[in-house]
PDB file of N, CA and C in Angstrom:
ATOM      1  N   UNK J 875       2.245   4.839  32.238  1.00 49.00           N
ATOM      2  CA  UNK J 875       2.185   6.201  31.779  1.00 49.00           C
ATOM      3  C   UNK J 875       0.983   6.418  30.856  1.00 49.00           C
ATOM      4  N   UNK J 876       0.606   5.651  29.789  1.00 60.00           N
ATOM      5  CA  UNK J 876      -0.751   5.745  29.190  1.00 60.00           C
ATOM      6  C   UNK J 876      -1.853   4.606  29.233  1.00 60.00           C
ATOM      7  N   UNK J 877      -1.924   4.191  30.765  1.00 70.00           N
ATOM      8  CA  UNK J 877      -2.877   3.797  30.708  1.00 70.00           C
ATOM      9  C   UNK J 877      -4.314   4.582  30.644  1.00 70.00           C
ATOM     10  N   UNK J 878      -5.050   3.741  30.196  1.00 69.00           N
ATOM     11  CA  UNK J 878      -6.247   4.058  30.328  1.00 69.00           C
ATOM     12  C   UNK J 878      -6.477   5.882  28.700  1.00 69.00           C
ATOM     13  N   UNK J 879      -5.313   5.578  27.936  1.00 73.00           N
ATOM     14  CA  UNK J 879      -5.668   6.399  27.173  1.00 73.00           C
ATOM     15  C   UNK J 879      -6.220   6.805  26.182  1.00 73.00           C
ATOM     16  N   UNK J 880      -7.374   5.440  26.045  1.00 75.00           N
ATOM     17  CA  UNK J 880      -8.828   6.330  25.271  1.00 75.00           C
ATOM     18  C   UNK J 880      -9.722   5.397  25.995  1.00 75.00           C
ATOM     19  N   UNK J 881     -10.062   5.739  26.969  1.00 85.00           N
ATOM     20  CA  UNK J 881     -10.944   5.977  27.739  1.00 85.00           C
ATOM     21  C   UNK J 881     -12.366   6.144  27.314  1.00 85.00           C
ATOM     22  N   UNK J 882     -13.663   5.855  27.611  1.00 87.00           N
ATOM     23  CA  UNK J 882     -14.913   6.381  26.980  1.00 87.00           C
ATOM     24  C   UNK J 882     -15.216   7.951  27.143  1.00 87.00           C
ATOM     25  N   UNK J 883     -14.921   8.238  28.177  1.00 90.00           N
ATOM     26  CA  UNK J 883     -15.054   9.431  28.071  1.00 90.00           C
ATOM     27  C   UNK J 883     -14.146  10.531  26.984  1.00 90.00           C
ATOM     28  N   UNK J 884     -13.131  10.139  26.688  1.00 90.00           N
ATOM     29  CA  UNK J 884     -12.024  10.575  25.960  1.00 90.00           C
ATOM     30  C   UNK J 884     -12.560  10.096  24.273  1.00 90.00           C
ATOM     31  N   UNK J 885     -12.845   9.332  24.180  1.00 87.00           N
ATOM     32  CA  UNK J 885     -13.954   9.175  22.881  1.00 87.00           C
ATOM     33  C   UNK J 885     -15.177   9.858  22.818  1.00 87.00           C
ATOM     34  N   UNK J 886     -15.636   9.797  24.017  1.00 92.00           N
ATOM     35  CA  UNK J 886     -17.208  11.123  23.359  1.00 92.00           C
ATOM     36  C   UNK J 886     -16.458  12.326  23.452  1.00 92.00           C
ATOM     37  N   UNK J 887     -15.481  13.110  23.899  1.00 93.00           N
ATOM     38  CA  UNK J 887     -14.825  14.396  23.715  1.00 93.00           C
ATOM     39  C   UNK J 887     -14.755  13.923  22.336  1.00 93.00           C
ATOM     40  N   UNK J 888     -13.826  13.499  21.715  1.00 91.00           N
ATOM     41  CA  UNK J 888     -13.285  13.585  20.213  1.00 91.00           C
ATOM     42  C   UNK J 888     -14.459  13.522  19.470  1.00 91.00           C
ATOM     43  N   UNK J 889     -15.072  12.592  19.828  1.00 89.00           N
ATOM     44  CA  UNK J 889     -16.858  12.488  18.478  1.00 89.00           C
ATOM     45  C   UNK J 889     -17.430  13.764  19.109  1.00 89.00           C
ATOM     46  N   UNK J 890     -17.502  14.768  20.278  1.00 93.00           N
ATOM     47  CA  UNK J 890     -17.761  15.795  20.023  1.00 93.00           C
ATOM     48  C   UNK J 890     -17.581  17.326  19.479  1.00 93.00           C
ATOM     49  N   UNK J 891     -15.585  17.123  19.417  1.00 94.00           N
ATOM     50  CA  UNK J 891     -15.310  17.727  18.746  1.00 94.00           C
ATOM     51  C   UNK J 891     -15.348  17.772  17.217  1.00 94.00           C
ATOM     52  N   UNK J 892     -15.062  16.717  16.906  1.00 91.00           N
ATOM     53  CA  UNK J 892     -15.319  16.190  15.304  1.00 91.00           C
ATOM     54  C   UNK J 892     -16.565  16.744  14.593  1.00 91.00           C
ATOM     55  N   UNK J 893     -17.389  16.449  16.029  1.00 92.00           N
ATOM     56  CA  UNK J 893     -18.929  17.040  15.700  1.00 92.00           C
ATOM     57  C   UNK J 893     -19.197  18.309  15.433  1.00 92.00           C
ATOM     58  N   UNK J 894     -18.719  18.798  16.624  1.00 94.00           N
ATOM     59  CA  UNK J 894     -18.600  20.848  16.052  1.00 94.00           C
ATOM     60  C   UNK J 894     -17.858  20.920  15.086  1.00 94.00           C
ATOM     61  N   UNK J 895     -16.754  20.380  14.820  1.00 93.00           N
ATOM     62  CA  UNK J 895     -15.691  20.936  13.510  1.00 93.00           C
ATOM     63  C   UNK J 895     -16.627  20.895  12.023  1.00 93.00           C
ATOM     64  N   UNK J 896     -16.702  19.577  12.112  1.00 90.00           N
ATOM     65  CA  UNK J 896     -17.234  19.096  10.752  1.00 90.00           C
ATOM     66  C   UNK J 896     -19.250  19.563  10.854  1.00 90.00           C
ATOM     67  N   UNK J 897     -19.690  19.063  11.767  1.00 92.00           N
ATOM     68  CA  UNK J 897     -21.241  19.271  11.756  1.00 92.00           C
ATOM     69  C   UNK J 897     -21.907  17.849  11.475  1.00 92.00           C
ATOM     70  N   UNK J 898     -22.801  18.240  11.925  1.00 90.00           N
ATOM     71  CA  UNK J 898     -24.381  16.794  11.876  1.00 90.00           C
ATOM     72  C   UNK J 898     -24.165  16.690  10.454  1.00 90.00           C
ATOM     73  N   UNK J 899     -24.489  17.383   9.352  1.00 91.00           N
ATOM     74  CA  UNK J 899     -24.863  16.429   7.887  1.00 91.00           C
ATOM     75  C   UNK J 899     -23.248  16.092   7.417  1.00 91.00           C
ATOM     76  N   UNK J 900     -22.742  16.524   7.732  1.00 93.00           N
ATOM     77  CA  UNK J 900     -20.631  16.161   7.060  1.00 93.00           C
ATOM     78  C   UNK J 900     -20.317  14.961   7.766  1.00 93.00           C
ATOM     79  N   UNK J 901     -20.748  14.583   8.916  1.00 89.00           N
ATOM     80  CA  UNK J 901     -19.785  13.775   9.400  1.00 89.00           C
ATOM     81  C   UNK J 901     -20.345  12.201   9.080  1.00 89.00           C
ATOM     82  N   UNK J 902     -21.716  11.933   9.135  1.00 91.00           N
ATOM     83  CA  UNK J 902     -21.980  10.510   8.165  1.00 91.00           C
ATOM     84  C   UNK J 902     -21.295  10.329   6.936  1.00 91.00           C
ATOM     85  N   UNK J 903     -21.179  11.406   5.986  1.00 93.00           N
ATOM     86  CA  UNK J 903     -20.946  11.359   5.057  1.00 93.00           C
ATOM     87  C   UNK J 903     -19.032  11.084   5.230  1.00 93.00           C
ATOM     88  N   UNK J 904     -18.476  11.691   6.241  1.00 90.00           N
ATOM     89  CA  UNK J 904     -17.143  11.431   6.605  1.00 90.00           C
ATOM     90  C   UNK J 904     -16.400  10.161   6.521  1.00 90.00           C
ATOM     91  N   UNK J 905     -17.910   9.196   7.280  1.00 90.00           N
ATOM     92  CA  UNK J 905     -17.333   8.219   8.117  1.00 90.00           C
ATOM     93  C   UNK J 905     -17.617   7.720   6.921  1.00 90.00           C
ATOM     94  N   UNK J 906     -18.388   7.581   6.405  1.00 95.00           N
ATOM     95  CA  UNK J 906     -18.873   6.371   5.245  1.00 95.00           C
ATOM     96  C   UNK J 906     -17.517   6.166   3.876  1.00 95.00           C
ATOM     97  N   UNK J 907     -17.404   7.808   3.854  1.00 94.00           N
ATOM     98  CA  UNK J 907     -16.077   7.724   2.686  1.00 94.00           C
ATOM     99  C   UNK J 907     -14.891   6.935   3.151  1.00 94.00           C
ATOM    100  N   UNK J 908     -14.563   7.369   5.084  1.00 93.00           N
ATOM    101  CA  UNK J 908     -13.755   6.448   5.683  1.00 93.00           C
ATOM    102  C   UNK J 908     -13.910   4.889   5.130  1.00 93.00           C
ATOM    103  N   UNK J 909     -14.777   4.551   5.610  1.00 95.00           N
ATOM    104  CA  UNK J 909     -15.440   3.185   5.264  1.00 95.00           C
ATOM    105  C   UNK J 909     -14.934   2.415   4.027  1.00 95.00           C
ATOM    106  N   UNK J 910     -15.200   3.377   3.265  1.00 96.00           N
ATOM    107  CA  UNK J 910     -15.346   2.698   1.774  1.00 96.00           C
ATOM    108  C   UNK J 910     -13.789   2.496   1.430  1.00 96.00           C
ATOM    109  N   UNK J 911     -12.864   3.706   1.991  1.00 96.00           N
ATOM    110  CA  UNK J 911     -11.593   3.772   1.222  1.00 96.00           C
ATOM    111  C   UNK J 911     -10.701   2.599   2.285  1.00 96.00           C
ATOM    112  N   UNK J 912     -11.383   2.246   3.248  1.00 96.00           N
ATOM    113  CA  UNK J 912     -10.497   1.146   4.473  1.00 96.00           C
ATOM    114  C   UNK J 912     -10.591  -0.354   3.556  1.00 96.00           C
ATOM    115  N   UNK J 913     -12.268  -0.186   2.739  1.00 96.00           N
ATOM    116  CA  UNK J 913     -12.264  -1.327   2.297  1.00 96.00           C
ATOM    117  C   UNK J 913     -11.782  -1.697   0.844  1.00 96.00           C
ATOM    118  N   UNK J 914     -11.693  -0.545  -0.108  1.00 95.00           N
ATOM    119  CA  UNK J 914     -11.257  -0.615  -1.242  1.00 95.00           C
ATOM    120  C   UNK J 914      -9.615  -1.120  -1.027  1.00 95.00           C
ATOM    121  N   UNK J 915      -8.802  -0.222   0.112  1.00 95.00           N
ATOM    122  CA  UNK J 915      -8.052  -0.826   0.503  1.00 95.00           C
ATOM    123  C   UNK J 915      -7.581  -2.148   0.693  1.00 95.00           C
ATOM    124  N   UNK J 916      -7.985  -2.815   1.273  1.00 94.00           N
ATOM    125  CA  UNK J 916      -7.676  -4.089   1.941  1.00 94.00           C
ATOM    126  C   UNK J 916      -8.324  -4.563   0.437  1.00 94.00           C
ATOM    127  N   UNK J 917      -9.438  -5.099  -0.106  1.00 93.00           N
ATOM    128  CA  UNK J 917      -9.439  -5.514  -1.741  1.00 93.00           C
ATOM    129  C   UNK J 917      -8.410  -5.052  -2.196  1.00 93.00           C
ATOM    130  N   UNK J 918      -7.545  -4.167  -2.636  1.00 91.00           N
ATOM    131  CA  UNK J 918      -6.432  -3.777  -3.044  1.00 91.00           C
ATOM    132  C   UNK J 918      -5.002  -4.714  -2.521  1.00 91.00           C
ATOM    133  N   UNK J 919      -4.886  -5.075  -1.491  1.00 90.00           N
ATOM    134  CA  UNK J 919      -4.163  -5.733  -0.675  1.00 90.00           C
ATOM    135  C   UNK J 919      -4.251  -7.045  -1.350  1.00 90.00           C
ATOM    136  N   UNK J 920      -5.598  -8.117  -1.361  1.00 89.00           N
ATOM    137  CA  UNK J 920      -5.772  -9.358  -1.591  1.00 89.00           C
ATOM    138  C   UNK J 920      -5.964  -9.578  -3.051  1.00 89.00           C
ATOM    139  N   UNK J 921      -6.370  -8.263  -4.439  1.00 82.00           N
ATOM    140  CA  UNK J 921      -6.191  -7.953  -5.242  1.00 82.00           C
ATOM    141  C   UNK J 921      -5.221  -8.696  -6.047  1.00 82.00           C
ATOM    142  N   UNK J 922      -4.033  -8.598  -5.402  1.00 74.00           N
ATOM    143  CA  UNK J 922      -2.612  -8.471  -6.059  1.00 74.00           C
ATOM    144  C   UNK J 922      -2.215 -10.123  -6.088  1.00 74.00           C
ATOM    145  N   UNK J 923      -3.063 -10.801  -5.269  1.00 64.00           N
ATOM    146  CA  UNK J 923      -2.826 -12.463  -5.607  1.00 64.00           C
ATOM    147  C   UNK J 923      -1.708 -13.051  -5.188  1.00 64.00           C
ATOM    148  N   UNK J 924      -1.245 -12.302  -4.218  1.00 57.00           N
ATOM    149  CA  UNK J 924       0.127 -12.985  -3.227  1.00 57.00           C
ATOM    150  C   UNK J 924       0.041 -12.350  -2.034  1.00 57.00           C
ATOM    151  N   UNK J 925       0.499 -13.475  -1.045  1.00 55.00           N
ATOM    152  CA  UNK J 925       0.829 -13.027   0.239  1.00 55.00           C
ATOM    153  C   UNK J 925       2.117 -12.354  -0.002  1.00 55.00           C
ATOM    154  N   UNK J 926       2.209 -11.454   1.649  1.00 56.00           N
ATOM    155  CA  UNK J 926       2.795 -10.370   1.814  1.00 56.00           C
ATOM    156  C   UNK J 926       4.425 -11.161   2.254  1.00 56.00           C
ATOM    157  N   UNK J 927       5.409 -10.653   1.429  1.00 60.00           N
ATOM    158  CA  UNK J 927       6.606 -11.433   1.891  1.00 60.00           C
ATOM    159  C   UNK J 927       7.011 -12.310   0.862  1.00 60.00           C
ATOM    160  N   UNK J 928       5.770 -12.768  -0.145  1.00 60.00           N
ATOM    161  CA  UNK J 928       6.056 -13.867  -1.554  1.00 60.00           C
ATOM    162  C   UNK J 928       6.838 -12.998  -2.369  1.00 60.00           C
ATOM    163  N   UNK J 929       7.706 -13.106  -3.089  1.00 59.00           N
ATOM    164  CA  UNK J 929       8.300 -12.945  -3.881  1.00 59.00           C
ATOM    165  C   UNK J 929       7.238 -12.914  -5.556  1.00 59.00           C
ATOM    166  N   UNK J 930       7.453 -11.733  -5.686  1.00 55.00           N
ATOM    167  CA  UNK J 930       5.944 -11.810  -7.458  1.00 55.00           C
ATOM    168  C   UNK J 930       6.557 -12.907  -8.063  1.00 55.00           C
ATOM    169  N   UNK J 931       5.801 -13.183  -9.115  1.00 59.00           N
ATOM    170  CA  UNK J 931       6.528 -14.289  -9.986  1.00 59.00           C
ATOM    171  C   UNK J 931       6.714 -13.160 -11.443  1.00 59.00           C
ATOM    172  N   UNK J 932       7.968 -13.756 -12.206  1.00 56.00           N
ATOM    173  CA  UNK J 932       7.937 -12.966 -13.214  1.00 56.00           C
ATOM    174  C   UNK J 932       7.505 -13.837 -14.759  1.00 56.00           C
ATOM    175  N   UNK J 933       6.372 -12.887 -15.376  1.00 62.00           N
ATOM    176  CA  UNK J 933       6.110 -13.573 -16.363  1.00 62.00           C
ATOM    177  C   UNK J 933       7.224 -13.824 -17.754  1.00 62.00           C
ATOM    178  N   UNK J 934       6.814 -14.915 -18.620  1.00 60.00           N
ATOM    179  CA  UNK J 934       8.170 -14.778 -19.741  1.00 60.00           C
ATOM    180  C   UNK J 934       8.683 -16.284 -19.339  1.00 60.00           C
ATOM    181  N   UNK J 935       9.715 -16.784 -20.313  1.00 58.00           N
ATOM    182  CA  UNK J 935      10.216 -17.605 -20.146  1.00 58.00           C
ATOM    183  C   UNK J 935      12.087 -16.681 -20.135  1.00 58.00           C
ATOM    184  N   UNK J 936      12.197 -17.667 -18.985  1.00 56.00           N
ATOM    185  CA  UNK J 936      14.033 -17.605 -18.395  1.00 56.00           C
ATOM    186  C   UNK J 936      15.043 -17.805 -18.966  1.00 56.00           C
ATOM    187  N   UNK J 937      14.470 -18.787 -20.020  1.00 60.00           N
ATOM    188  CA  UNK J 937      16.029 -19.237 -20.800  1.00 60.00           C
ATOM    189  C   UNK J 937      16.329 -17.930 -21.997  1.00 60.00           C
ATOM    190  N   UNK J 938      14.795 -17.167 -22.543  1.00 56.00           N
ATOM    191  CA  UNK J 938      15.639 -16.468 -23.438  1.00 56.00           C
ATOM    192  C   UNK J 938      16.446 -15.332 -23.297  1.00 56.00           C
ATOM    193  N   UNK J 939      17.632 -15.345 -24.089  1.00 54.00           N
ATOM    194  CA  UNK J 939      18.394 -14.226 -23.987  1.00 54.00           C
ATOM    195  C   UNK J 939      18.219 -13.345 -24.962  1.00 54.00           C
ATOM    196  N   UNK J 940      19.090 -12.140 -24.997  1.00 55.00           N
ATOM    197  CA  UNK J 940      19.790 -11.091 -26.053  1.00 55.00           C
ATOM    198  C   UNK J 940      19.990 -11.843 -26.439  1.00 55.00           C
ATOM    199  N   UNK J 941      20.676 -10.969 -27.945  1.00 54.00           N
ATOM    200  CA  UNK J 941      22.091 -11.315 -28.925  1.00 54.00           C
ATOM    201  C   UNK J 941      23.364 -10.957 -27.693  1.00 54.00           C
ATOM    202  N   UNK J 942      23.255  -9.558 -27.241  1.00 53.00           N
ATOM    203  CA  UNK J 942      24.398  -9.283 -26.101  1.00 53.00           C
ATOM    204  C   UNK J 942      24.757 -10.105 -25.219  1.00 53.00           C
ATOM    205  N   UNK J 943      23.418 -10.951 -24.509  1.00 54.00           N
ATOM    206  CA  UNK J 943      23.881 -11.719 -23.679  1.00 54.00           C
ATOM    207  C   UNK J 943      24.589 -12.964 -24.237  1.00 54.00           C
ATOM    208  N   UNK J 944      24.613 -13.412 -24.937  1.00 55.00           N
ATOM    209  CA  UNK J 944      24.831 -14.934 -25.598  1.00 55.00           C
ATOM    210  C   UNK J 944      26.208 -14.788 -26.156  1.00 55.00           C
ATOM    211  N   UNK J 945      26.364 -13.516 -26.747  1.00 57.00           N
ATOM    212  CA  UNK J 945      27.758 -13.525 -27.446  1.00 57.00           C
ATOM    213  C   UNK J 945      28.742 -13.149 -26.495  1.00 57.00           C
ATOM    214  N   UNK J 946      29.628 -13.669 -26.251  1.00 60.00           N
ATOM    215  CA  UNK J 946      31.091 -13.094 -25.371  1.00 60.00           C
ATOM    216  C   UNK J 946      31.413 -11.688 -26.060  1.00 60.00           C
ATOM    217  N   UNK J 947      31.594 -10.483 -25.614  1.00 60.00           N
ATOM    218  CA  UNK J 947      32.067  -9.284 -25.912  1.00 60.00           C
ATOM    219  C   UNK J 947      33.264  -9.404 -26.298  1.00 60.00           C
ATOM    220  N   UNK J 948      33.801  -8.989 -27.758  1.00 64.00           N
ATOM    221  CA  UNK J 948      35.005  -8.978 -27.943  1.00 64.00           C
ATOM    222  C   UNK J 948      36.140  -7.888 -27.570  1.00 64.00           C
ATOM    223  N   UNK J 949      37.177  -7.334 -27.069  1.00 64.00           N
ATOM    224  CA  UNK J 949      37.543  -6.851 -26.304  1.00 64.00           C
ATOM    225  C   UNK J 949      39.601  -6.808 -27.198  1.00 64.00           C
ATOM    226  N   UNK J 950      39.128  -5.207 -27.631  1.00 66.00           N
ATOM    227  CA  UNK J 950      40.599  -5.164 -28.251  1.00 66.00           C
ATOM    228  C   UNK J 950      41.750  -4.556 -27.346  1.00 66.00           C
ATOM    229  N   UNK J 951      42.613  -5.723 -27.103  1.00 68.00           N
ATOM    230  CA  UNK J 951      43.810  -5.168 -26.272  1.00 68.00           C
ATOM    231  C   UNK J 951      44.820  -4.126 -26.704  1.00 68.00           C
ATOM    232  N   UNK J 952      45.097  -4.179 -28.239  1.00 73.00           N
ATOM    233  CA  UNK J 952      45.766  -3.374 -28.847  1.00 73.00           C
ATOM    234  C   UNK J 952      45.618  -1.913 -28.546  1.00 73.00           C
ATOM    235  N   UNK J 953      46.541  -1.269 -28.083  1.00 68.00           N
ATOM    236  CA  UNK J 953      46.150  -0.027 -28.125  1.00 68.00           C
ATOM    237  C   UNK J 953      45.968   0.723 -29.930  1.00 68.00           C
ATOM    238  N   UNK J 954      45.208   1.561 -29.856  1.00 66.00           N
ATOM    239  CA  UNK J 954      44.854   2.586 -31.059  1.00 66.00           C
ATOM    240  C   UNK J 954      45.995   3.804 -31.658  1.00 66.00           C
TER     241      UNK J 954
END
């Protein structure tokens, strides 16, 4: 059902419409901003210093607690 659906010819239609929409001096300037934000992107991606699926690490040490956590909650059965 979609074969063959971008085609070369089906690509110079679109870069010619693109072309009338936008015009000769807009559309370098289009592609290039494209460009830049595909790649700021992906730096953004490898940025972050973990593969995709790692679990972050959390900074801090584990053992410390609250006061809340450490103390057992005391708990009055008596009614008031």
């Amino acid at each position: 059902m979609f074969e063959g659906l971008f085609q070369p010819t089906h690509l110079l239609l679109i870069l010619l419409i693109a072309l009338i929409i936008f015009g000769p001096r807009r559309l370098p300037e289009l592609g290039r901003s494209l460009g830049t934000a595909i790649r700021d992107f992906k730096q953004g991606l490898t940025a972050s210093g973990s593969a995709p699926g790692e679990t972050p690490r959390v900074e801090g040490n584990p053992e410390t607690r609250t006061a809340s956590d450490s103390s057992p909650a005391k708990v009055n059965s008596q009614p008031q």
